[in-house]
């Protein structure tokens, strides 16, 4: 199946990036959030990203205008009836996702594929909240979406080959590289990345070193582009906590227990870059 129109649900940092890369590849996109002002904020992020590309001479003013004209904003979920693919990028909580999936199931046409950008949650469980588990799949983009090449593709237990192939072809069409992984908590990316971030947070909690020192060690010593605490702030500390909870619960192994300091920061509303404060402060 050829994907001719996409609906992205959730216009946060991931949803905005996902909308941008599809529009850039020539695909019309509907960008939905629960409030129109959130959808508009996502659109402003895309505008800002494209403006930077124009300033660097990587994109013309005309190309920028054309890409932006392919993105339509909406707070109305009923528009889902008119698309070939829905990509969900809302909060990393199973209850919110299954509630949305069962609502979508009543709106979308029978052949529409419902993909989730979840970082860690079981695809099979989300699929089971619909009457079409064969059309449900994980399409896990990396942050920042316009820059990162990888999309982890995760089949649920019932995902059909046709759904897989459609999403695999689309991933190539938008210039990304697909890697297929199985439906286990955190898949591959976050099973490996997030315990490292959690361990960095434990190192702050136990007074091993300051956040700056920990990040410096990993940047200069291991050649990571960002230290783990800068990266945690960039991902969002709420998302990091939800992923650790999924790993902890999913594997039933205490080696995945979230650091109490991570819980404390999330309770304080220190979610990282998006709220202006996490391990660092942002203006
Ligand atoms: N949005 C869009 N584009 C961005 C961006 C953003 N937030 N941040 C940087 N860029 C672009 C810049 O515009 C620049 O583009 P050009 O090459 O066209 O000029 C390019 O990225 C490089 O940026 P900079 O030169 O400003 O900075 P940098 O070289 O330090 O790179 C970075 C920035 C790409 C973010 C780099 O620091 C990096 O790779 N960090 C690690 C990112 C990472 O690990 N991501 C995965 C997170 S985990 C995940 O996504 C999965 C999950 O489920 C949690
Ligand atoms: P975010 O907090 O930046 O954005 C989430 C957006 O979803 C918000 O704008 C919110 O208003 C909207 N939303 C919440 N519930 C909604 C609903 N029921 N209907 C419509 N919109 C709703 O979060 P994010 O960082 O973009 O993460 C989104 C998803 O992508 C999560 O599942 C996360 O695990 C995953 N993800 C995140 C990263 C990352 O680095 N942040 C990377 C890969 C995947």
Short mmCIF file of C-alpha atoms and ligand atoms in Angstrom, two decimals:
data_model
loop_
_atom_site.label_atom_id
_atom_site.label_comp_id
_atom_site.label_asym_id
_atom_site.label_seq_id
_atom_site.Cartn_x
_atom_site.Cartn_y
_atom_site.Cartn_z
CA UNK A 1 0.00 0.00 0.00
CA UNK A 2 1.24 3.51 -0.82
CA UNK A 3 0.89 6.07 1.99
CA UNK A 4 -0.61 9.27 0.56
CA UNK A 5 -1.70 11.06 3.72
CA UNK A 6 -0.56 10.82 7.33
CA UNK A 7 -2.11 11.92 10.62
CA UNK A 8 0.36 12.60 13.44
CA UNK A 9 -1.23 12.64 16.90
CA UNK A 10 0.64 14.63 19.56
CA UNK A 11 2.49 17.75 18.40
CA UNK A 12 5.23 17.68 21.04
CA UNK A 13 8.91 17.38 20.21
CA UNK A 14 8.52 13.98 18.51
CA UNK A 15 5.21 14.62 16.74
CA UNK A 16 6.46 17.91 15.28
CA UNK A 17 9.63 16.22 13.99
CA UNK A 18 7.65 13.32 12.53
CA UNK A 19 5.31 15.74 10.75
CA UNK A 20 8.31 17.68 9.40
CA UNK A 21 10.09 14.68 7.85
CA UNK A 22 6.91 13.41 6.16
CA UNK A 23 6.06 16.86 4.76
CA UNK A 24 9.65 17.22 3.54
CA UNK A 25 9.26 13.93 1.66
CA UNK A 26 6.19 15.34 -0.13
CA UNK A 27 3.51 13.64 1.96
CA UNK A 28 0.51 15.69 3.16
CA UNK A 29 0.31 15.65 6.97
CA UNK A 30 -2.44 16.41 9.46
CA UNK A 31 -0.89 17.38 12.80
CA UNK A 32 -3.26 16.87 15.74
CA UNK A 33 -3.03 17.73 19.41
CA UNK A 34 -5.70 17.84 22.09
CA UNK A 35 -5.61 21.65 22.07
CA UNK A 36 -5.12 23.77 18.95
CA UNK A 37 -2.50 25.90 20.74
CA UNK A 38 -0.33 22.78 21.26
CA UNK A 39 -0.62 21.93 17.56
CA UNK A 40 0.38 25.52 16.75
CA UNK A 41 3.39 25.25 19.06
CA UNK A 42 4.48 22.11 17.20
CA UNK A 43 4.11 23.95 13.90
CA UNK A 44 6.25 26.84 15.21
CA UNK A 45 9.01 24.35 16.07
CA UNK A 46 8.92 23.04 12.49
CA UNK A 47 9.02 26.61 11.12
CA UNK A 48 12.02 27.38 13.34
CA UNK A 49 13.87 24.22 12.22
CA UNK A 50 13.27 25.01 8.56
CA UNK A 51 14.29 28.64 9.00
CA UNK A 52 17.66 27.43 10.38
CA UNK A 53 18.04 25.25 7.27
CA UNK A 54 17.32 28.30 5.05
CA UNK A 55 19.87 30.39 6.98
CA UNK A 56 22.48 27.66 6.47
CA UNK A 57 21.71 27.55 2.73
CA UNK A 58 20.44 23.94 2.95
CA UNK A 59 16.89 24.78 1.89
CA UNK A 60 15.36 27.65 -0.13
CA UNK A 61 12.59 29.97 1.12
CA UNK A 62 10.35 28.41 -1.55
CA UNK A 63 11.09 24.84 -0.33
CA UNK A 64 10.40 25.90 3.25
CA UNK A 65 7.04 27.40 2.23
CA UNK A 66 6.14 24.26 0.24
CA UNK A 67 6.99 21.93 3.16
CA UNK A 68 4.96 24.05 5.59
CA UNK A 69 1.99 24.16 3.18
CA UNK A 70 1.78 20.35 3.36
CA UNK A 71 1.06 20.47 7.12
CA UNK A 72 -2.48 21.10 8.30
CA UNK A 73 -3.21 21.62 12.01
CA UNK A 74 -6.23 20.20 13.76
CA UNK A 75 -7.66 19.58 17.22
CA UNK A 76 -10.35 17.32 15.74
CA UNK A 77 -9.62 13.56 15.88
CA UNK A 78 -12.39 12.79 13.35
CA UNK A 79 -9.96 13.78 10.55
CA UNK A 80 -8.46 10.29 11.07
CA UNK A 81 -11.18 8.94 8.74
CA UNK A 82 -9.29 10.40 5.78
CA UNK A 83 -5.72 9.06 6.15
CA UNK A 84 -3.71 5.95 5.19
CA UNK A 85 -1.49 6.04 8.25
CA UNK A 86 -1.84 7.39 11.79
CA UNK A 87 1.35 7.89 13.81
CA UNK A 88 0.66 8.30 17.51
CA UNK A 89 3.19 10.37 19.51
CA UNK A 90 1.37 11.25 22.75
CA UNK A 91 2.52 10.73 26.34
CA UNK A 92 4.36 7.45 27.16
CA UNK A 93 1.52 5.92 29.21
CA UNK A 94 -0.30 2.75 28.24
CA UNK A 95 -3.70 3.90 29.48
CA UNK A 96 -3.61 7.10 27.39
CA UNK A 97 -2.43 5.17 24.33
CA UNK A 98 -5.01 2.36 24.52
CA UNK A 99 -7.80 4.90 25.09
CA UNK A 100 -6.69 6.75 21.96
CA UNK A 101 -6.28 3.52 19.94
CA UNK A 102 -9.79 2.31 20.72
CA UNK A 103 -11.17 5.72 19.76
CA UNK A 104 -9.19 5.68 16.48
CA UNK A 105 -10.43 2.16 15.76
CA UNK A 106 -13.97 3.54 15.47
CA UNK A 107 -12.93 6.37 13.14
CA UNK A 108 -10.30 5.14 10.67
CA UNK A 109 -11.07 3.17 7.51
CA UNK A 110 -10.48 -0.62 7.53
CA UNK A 111 -7.14 -0.48 5.68
CA UNK A 112 -5.63 2.39 7.70
CA UNK A 113 -2.44 1.53 9.57
CA UNK A 114 -2.09 2.73 13.15
CA UNK A 115 1.55 3.16 14.16
CA UNK A 116 2.89 4.14 17.55
CA UNK A 117 6.08 6.05 18.29
CA UNK A 118 6.19 4.54 21.78
CA UNK A 119 9.68 4.34 23.30
CA UNK A 120 9.09 1.19 25.29
CA UNK A 121 5.47 0.02 25.67
CA UNK A 122 4.19 -3.29 24.24
CA UNK A 123 2.84 -2.92 20.68
CA UNK A 124 0.78 -6.10 21.14
CA UNK A 125 -1.14 -4.60 24.06
CA UNK A 126 -1.95 -1.42 22.12
CA UNK A 127 -3.00 -3.52 19.10
CA UNK A 128 -5.34 -5.54 21.32
CA UNK A 129 -7.29 -2.38 22.15
CA UNK A 130 -8.38 -2.24 18.49
CA UNK A 131 -10.36 -4.61 16.27
CA UNK A 132 -7.50 -4.60 13.70
CA UNK A 133 -4.30 -5.76 15.44
CA UNK A 134 -2.89 -6.77 12.02
CA UNK A 135 -2.79 -3.04 11.10
CA UNK A 136 -0.95 -1.91 14.24
CA UNK A 137 2.83 -1.49 14.37
CA UNK A 138 5.62 0.30 16.26
CA UNK A 139 7.43 3.04 14.36
CA UNK A 140 9.99 4.34 16.81
CA UNK A 141 11.70 7.53 15.65
CA UNK A 142 14.73 9.00 17.43
CA UNK A 143 15.05 12.53 18.76
CA UNK A 144 15.71 14.95 17.05
CA UNK A 145 13.67 13.35 14.28
CA UNK A 146 14.88 15.55 11.40
CA UNK A 147 18.50 14.58 12.18
CA UNK A 148 18.51 10.97 13.40
CA UNK A 149 18.56 8.27 10.73
CA UNK A 150 17.08 5.36 12.68
CA UNK A 151 13.50 4.15 12.88
CA UNK A 152 13.04 0.99 14.97
CA UNK A 153 10.14 -0.97 13.51
CA UNK A 154 8.36 -3.30 15.91
CA UNK A 155 5.75 -5.84 14.99
CA UNK A 156 3.04 -6.77 17.46
CA UNK A 157 2.03 -10.42 17.71
CA UNK A 158 -0.59 -10.04 14.97
CA UNK A 159 1.02 -7.36 12.74
CA UNK A 160 0.62 -8.39 9.08
CA UNK A 161 3.44 -8.53 6.54
CA UNK A 162 1.57 -5.97 4.47
CA UNK A 163 1.55 -3.50 7.36
CA UNK A 164 5.24 -4.14 7.97
CA UNK A 165 6.16 -3.66 4.31
CA UNK A 166 4.11 -0.47 3.95
CA UNK A 167 5.81 1.09 6.98
CA UNK A 168 9.24 -0.19 5.93
CA UNK A 169 8.85 1.36 2.46
CA UNK A 170 7.61 4.63 3.93
CA UNK A 171 10.62 4.79 6.26
CA UNK A 172 12.92 4.57 3.22
CA UNK A 173 10.83 7.16 1.36
CA UNK A 174 11.34 9.72 4.15
CA UNK A 175 15.10 9.09 4.10
CA UNK A 176 15.41 7.00 7.26
CA UNK A 177 16.87 3.57 7.92
CA UNK A 178 14.57 0.92 9.38
CA UNK A 179 15.77 -1.72 11.81
CA UNK A 180 13.30 -4.44 12.75
CA UNK A 181 13.22 -5.52 16.39
CA UNK A 182 10.90 -7.70 18.43
CA UNK A 183 8.23 -6.57 20.86
CA UNK A 184 10.11 -6.57 24.19
CA UNK A 185 10.05 -3.76 26.79
CA UNK A 186 12.18 -0.83 25.56
CA UNK A 187 12.87 -2.73 22.27
CA UNK A 188 16.65 -2.44 21.62
CA UNK A 189 17.26 1.32 21.79
CA UNK A 190 15.85 2.03 25.23
CA UNK A 191 16.74 -1.30 26.79
CA UNK A 192 20.35 -0.24 26.34
CA UNK A 193 20.22 3.57 26.45
CA UNK A 194 17.86 4.16 29.39
CA UNK A 195 19.68 2.03 32.03
CA UNK A 196 22.80 4.04 31.16
CA UNK A 197 20.92 7.31 31.73
CA UNK A 198 19.39 5.91 34.97
CA UNK A 199 22.88 4.92 36.17
CA UNK A 200 24.12 8.45 35.43
CA UNK A 201 21.25 9.78 37.59
CA UNK A 202 22.22 7.33 40.39
CA UNK A 203 25.76 8.73 40.13
CA UNK A 204 24.40 12.24 40.84
CA UNK A 205 22.09 10.88 43.61
CA UNK A 206 24.95 9.07 45.35
CA UNK A 207 27.30 12.04 45.02
CA UNK A 208 29.80 10.32 42.74
CA UNK A 209 30.15 13.51 40.70
CA UNK A 210 28.27 16.58 39.49
CA UNK A 211 26.04 16.38 36.40
CA UNK A 212 28.61 18.47 34.50
CA UNK A 213 31.43 16.07 35.44
CA UNK A 214 29.40 12.96 34.53
CA UNK A 215 28.48 14.42 31.14
CA UNK A 216 32.07 15.45 30.50
CA UNK A 217 33.32 11.92 31.27
CA UNK A 218 30.91 10.38 28.76
CA UNK A 219 31.52 13.02 26.09
CA UNK A 220 35.31 13.13 26.25
CA UNK A 221 35.87 9.59 27.44
CA UNK A 222 33.37 7.72 25.29
CA UNK A 223 32.85 10.18 22.43
CA UNK A 224 29.11 10.48 23.06
CA UNK A 225 27.72 13.58 21.31
CA UNK A 226 25.83 14.55 24.48
CA UNK A 227 26.42 13.46 28.07
CA UNK A 228 23.69 11.21 29.52
CA UNK A 229 22.19 13.92 31.75
CA UNK A 230 22.04 16.48 28.93
CA UNK A 231 20.44 13.74 26.84
CA UNK A 232 17.93 12.91 29.61
CA UNK A 233 16.93 16.60 29.78
CA UNK A 234 16.63 16.60 25.99
CA UNK A 235 14.44 13.47 25.89
CA UNK A 236 12.26 14.67 28.81
CA UNK A 237 12.62 13.34 32.37
CA UNK A 238 8.96 12.26 32.44
CA UNK A 239 9.56 10.11 29.34
CA UNK A 240 12.78 8.70 30.89
CA UNK A 241 10.85 7.75 34.06
CA UNK A 242 7.98 6.11 32.14
CA UNK A 243 10.49 4.08 30.09
CA UNK A 244 12.34 2.90 33.23
CA UNK A 245 9.01 1.93 34.80
CA UNK A 246 8.11 -0.09 31.69
CA UNK A 247 11.48 -1.89 31.82
CA UNK A 248 11.16 -2.52 35.56
CA UNK A 249 7.61 -3.81 35.34
CA UNK A 250 8.08 -5.63 32.03
CA UNK A 251 11.17 -7.63 33.05
CA UNK A 252 10.37 -7.82 36.78
CA UNK A 253 14.06 -7.21 37.45
CA UNK A 254 15.23 -4.66 40.02
CA UNK A 255 18.24 -3.76 37.93
CA UNK A 256 15.80 -1.50 36.05
CA UNK A 257 14.43 0.34 39.13
CA UNK A 258 14.16 4.08 38.39
CA UNK A 259 16.48 6.27 40.48
CA UNK A 260 14.54 8.07 43.28
CA UNK A 261 16.10 11.36 42.13
CA UNK A 262 14.48 10.90 38.72
CA UNK A 263 11.09 10.40 40.41
CA UNK A 264 11.67 13.48 42.58
CA UNK A 265 12.49 15.71 39.61
CA UNK A 266 9.41 14.54 37.68
CA UNK A 267 7.21 15.15 40.74
CA UNK A 268 8.69 18.66 40.99
CA UNK A 269 7.79 19.31 37.34
CA UNK A 270 11.48 19.45 36.39
CA UNK A 271 11.03 17.61 33.10
CA UNK A 272 14.20 18.87 31.42
CA UNK A 273 14.51 21.18 28.44
CA UNK A 274 10.77 21.31 27.75
CA UNK A 275 9.97 22.89 31.15
CA UNK A 276 13.19 24.91 31.40
CA UNK A 277 14.68 22.85 34.24
CA UNK A 278 16.01 19.35 34.73
CA UNK A 279 19.60 18.48 35.57
CA UNK A 280 20.41 21.84 33.99
CA UNK A 281 18.53 25.11 33.58
CA UNK A 282 17.43 26.41 30.16
CA UNK A 283 16.30 29.87 29.11
N1 LIG B 1 15.70 19.62 15.94
C1 LIG B 1 16.03 19.60 14.64
N2 LIG B 1 17.31 19.68 14.20
C2 LIG B 1 18.28 19.79 15.13
C3 LIG B 1 18.00 19.81 16.51
C4 LIG B 1 16.64 19.72 16.91
N3 LIG B 1 16.28 19.70 18.19
N4 LIG B 1 19.16 19.93 17.17
C5 LIG B 1 20.13 19.97 16.25
N5 LIG B 1 19.60 19.90 15.02
C6 LIG B 1 20.32 19.90 13.74
C7 LIG B 1 21.05 21.20 13.51
O1 LIG B 1 20.21 22.17 12.89
C8 LIG B 1 22.17 20.76 12.59
O2 LIG B 1 21.66 20.62 11.28
P1 LIG B 1 22.61 20.80 9.99
O3 LIG B 1 23.55 19.63 9.99
O4 LIG B 1 21.66 20.77 8.82
O5 LIG B 1 23.31 22.10 10.17
C9 LIG B 1 22.51 19.35 13.11
O6 LIG B 1 21.35 18.92 13.82
C10 LIG B 1 23.71 19.36 14.04
O7 LIG B 1 23.41 20.26 15.09
P2 LIG B 1 24.48 21.17 15.82
O8 LIG B 1 25.66 21.37 14.94
O9 LIG B 1 23.79 22.38 16.35
O10 LIG B 1 24.81 20.36 17.12
P3 LIG B 1 25.50 18.95 17.31
O11 LIG B 1 26.51 18.67 16.26
O12 LIG B 1 25.90 18.97 18.72
O13 LIG B 1 24.33 17.90 17.10
C11 LIG B 1 22.64 16.53 17.99
C12 LIG B 1 23.13 17.97 17.82
C13 LIG B 1 22.37 15.92 16.62
C14 LIG B 1 21.34 16.62 18.77
C15 LIG B 1 23.73 15.71 18.74
O14 LIG B 1 24.08 16.36 19.94
C16 LIG B 1 23.30 14.30 19.05
O15 LIG B 1 23.35 13.43 18.20
N6 LIG B 1 22.87 14.07 20.32
C17 LIG B 1 22.42 12.75 20.75
C18 LIG B 1 21.00 12.54 20.26
C19 LIG B 1 20.48 11.19 20.65
O16 LIG B 1 21.13 10.35 21.26
N7 LIG B 1 19.22 10.95 20.27
C20 LIG B 1 18.53 9.76 20.64
C21 LIG B 1 17.75 10.02 21.91
S1 LIG B 1 16.92 8.58 22.46
C22 LIG B 1 15.55 8.50 21.52
O17 LIG B 1 15.25 9.33 20.72
C23 LIG B 1 14.67 7.32 21.75
C24 LIG B 1 13.72 7.40 22.88
O18 LIG B 1 12.71 6.66 22.81
C25 LIG B 1 13.91 8.22 24.09
P1 LIG B 2 5.91 15.65 24.51
O1 LIG B 2 5.54 15.77 25.94
O2 LIG B 2 6.91 16.60 23.93
O3 LIG B 2 4.60 15.73 23.58
C1 LIG B 2 3.45 14.96 23.76
C2 LIG B 2 2.30 15.72 23.09
O4 LIG B 2 1.15 14.85 23.05
C3 LIG B 2 1.88 16.98 23.83
O5 LIG B 2 1.83 18.06 22.91
C4 LIG B 2 0.50 16.65 24.39
O6 LIG B 2 -0.37 17.77 24.44
C5 LIG B 2 0.01 15.63 23.35
N1 LIG B 2 -1.02 14.73 23.85
C6 LIG B 2 -1.06 14.05 25.03
N2 LIG B 2 -2.17 13.28 25.10
C7 LIG B 2 -2.84 13.48 23.93
C8 LIG B 2 -4.04 12.94 23.38
N3 LIG B 2 -4.77 12.07 24.06
N4 LIG B 2 -4.42 13.34 22.15
C9 LIG B 2 -3.69 14.24 21.45
N5 LIG B 2 -2.52 14.78 21.91
C10 LIG B 2 -2.11 14.40 23.13
O7 LIG B 2 6.40 14.14 24.32
P2 LIG B 2 7.44 13.56 23.23
O8 LIG B 2 8.80 13.65 23.78
O9 LIG B 2 7.12 14.14 21.90
O10 LIG B 2 7.03 12.01 23.29
C11 LIG B 2 5.90 11.52 22.62
C12 LIG B 2 6.02 10.02 22.43
O11 LIG B 2 7.21 9.74 21.68
C13 LIG B 2 6.13 9.21 23.73
O12 LIG B 2 5.51 7.98 23.55
C14 LIG B 2 7.64 9.04 23.86
O13 LIG B 2 7.99 7.93 24.64
C15 LIG B 2 8.03 8.84 22.41
N6 LIG B 2 9.43 9.14 22.11
C16 LIG B 2 10.05 10.18 22.73
C17 LIG B 2 11.37 10.46 22.42
C18 LIG B 2 12.08 11.61 23.07
O14 LIG B 2 13.30 11.68 22.98
N7 LIG B 2 11.39 12.54 23.71
C19 LIG B 2 12.04 9.69 21.47
C20 LIG B 2 11.37 8.64 20.84
C21 LIG B 2 10.05 8.37 21.18
#
